[in-house]
XYZ file of C-alpha atoms in Angstrom:
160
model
C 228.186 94.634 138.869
C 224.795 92.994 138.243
C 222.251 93.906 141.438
C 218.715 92.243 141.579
C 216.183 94.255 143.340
C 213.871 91.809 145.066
C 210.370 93.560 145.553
C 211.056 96.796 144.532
C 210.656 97.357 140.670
C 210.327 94.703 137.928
C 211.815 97.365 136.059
C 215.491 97.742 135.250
C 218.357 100.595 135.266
C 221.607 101.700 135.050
C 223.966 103.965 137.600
C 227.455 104.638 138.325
C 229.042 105.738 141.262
C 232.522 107.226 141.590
C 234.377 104.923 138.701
C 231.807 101.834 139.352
C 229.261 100.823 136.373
C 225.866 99.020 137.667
C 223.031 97.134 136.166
C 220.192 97.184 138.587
C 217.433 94.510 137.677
C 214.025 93.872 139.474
C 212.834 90.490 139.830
C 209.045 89.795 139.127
C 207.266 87.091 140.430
C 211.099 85.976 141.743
C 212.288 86.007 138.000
C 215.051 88.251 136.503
C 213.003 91.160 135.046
C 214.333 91.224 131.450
C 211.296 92.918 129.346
C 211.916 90.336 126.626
C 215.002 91.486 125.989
C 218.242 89.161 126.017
C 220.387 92.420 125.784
C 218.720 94.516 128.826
C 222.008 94.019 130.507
C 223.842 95.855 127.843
C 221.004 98.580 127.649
C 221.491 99.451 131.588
C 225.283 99.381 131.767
C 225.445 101.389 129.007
C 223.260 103.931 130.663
C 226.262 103.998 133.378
C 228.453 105.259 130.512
C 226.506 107.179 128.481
C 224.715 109.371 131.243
C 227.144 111.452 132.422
C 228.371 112.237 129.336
C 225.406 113.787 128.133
C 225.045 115.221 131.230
C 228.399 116.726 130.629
C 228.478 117.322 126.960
C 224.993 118.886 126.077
C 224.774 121.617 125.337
C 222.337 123.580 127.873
C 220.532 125.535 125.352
C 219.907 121.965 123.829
C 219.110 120.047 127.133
C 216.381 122.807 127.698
C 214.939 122.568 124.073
C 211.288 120.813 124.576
C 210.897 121.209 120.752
C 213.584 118.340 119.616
C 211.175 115.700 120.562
C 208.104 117.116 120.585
C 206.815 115.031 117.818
C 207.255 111.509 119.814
C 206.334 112.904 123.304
C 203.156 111.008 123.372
C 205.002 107.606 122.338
C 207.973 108.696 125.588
C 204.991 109.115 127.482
C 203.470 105.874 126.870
C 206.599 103.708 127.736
C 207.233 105.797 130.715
C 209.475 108.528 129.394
C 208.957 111.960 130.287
C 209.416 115.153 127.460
C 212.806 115.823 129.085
C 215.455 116.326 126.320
C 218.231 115.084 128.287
C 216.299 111.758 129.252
C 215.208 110.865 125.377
C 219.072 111.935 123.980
C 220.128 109.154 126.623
C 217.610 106.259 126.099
C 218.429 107.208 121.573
C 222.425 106.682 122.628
C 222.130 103.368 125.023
C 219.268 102.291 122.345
C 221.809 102.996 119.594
C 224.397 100.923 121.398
C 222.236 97.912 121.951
C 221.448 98.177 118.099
C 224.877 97.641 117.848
C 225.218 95.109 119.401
C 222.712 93.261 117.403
C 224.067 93.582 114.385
C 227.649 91.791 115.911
C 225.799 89.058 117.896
C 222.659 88.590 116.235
C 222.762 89.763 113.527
C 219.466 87.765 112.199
C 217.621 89.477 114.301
C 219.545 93.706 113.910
C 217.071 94.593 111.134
C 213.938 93.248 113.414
C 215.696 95.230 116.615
C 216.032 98.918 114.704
C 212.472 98.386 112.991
C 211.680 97.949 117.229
C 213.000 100.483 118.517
C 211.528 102.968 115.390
C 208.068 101.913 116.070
C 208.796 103.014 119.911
C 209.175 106.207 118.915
C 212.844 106.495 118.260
C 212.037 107.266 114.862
C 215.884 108.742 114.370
C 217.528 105.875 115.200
C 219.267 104.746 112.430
C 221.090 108.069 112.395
C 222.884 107.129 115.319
C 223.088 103.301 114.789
C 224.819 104.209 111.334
C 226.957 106.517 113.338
C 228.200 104.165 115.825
C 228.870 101.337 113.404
C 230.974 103.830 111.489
C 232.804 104.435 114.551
C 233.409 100.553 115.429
C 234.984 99.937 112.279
C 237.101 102.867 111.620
C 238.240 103.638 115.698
C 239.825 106.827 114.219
C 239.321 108.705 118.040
C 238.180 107.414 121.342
C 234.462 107.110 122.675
C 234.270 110.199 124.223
C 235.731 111.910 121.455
C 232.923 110.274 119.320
C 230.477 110.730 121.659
C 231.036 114.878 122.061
C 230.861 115.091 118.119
C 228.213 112.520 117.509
C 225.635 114.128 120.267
C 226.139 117.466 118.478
C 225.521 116.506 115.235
C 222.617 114.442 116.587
C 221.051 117.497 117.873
C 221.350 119.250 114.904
C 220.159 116.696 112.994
C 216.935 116.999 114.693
C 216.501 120.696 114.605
C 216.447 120.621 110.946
């Protein structure tokens, strides 16, 4: 489901509830809030996916760990991210994703989209992206399988 906030944000965001996926969208100025973004859609519904498996799959030790991304805290600041672990491992995955998604459906512009999201501060990203694009072509286990082993390996890619 696609659910336009009139009035209340012109931001955007993704939830679940029970075994429902949403993408909530403000409208600003009474126009769909997309950021500039044709693939904003993608980015919040995958939220609804990708949350509560972190949530359920990190590590505590690692979800507590202010030192992974200590070095881009000012740029999570800046776009309205806060130092919390667990919120920067989600926005990297559903980033990751939308990265993805580029390179099957627009793939003129994937190259422009990573070099993006870098200069935001993900300045991992193509560890995951690479990841992901592994997993789409080979489909050797299913996402959450992927997911489990990926966000481990992602953590302790960054602790070294």
């Amino acid at each position: 489901s696609v659910l336009l906030m009139s009035g209340t944000t012109a931001g955007n965001y993704g939830m679940h509830v029970e075994n429902t996926v949403y993408c909530v969208s403000g409208l600003e100025n009474g126009t769909w809030y997309l950021d500039g973004d044709p693939t904003i859609v993608i980015h919040e519904f995958s939220h609804s996916m990708i949350n509560p498996m972190t949530d359920r799959y990190l590590k505590k030790e690692y979800a507590e760990d202010r030192t992974l991304f200590a070095d881009i805290a000012d740029k999570m600041e800046r776009i309205g991210y806060s130092d919390d672990t667990v919120i920067v491992i989600n926005e990297y995955m559903v980033r990751s994703v939308e990265c993805c998604y580029y390179k099957y459906y627009l793939p003129e512009e994937f190259e422009q989209k990573v070099q993006w999201e870098i200069e935001s501060g993900f300045k991992d990203i193509v560890f995951l992206v690479e990841k992901y694009l592994k997993f789409l072509e080979e489909r050797q286990c299913d996402f959450q399988k992927f997911y489990i082993q990926t966000l481990e390996e992602f953590v302790l890619y960054l602790k070294k």
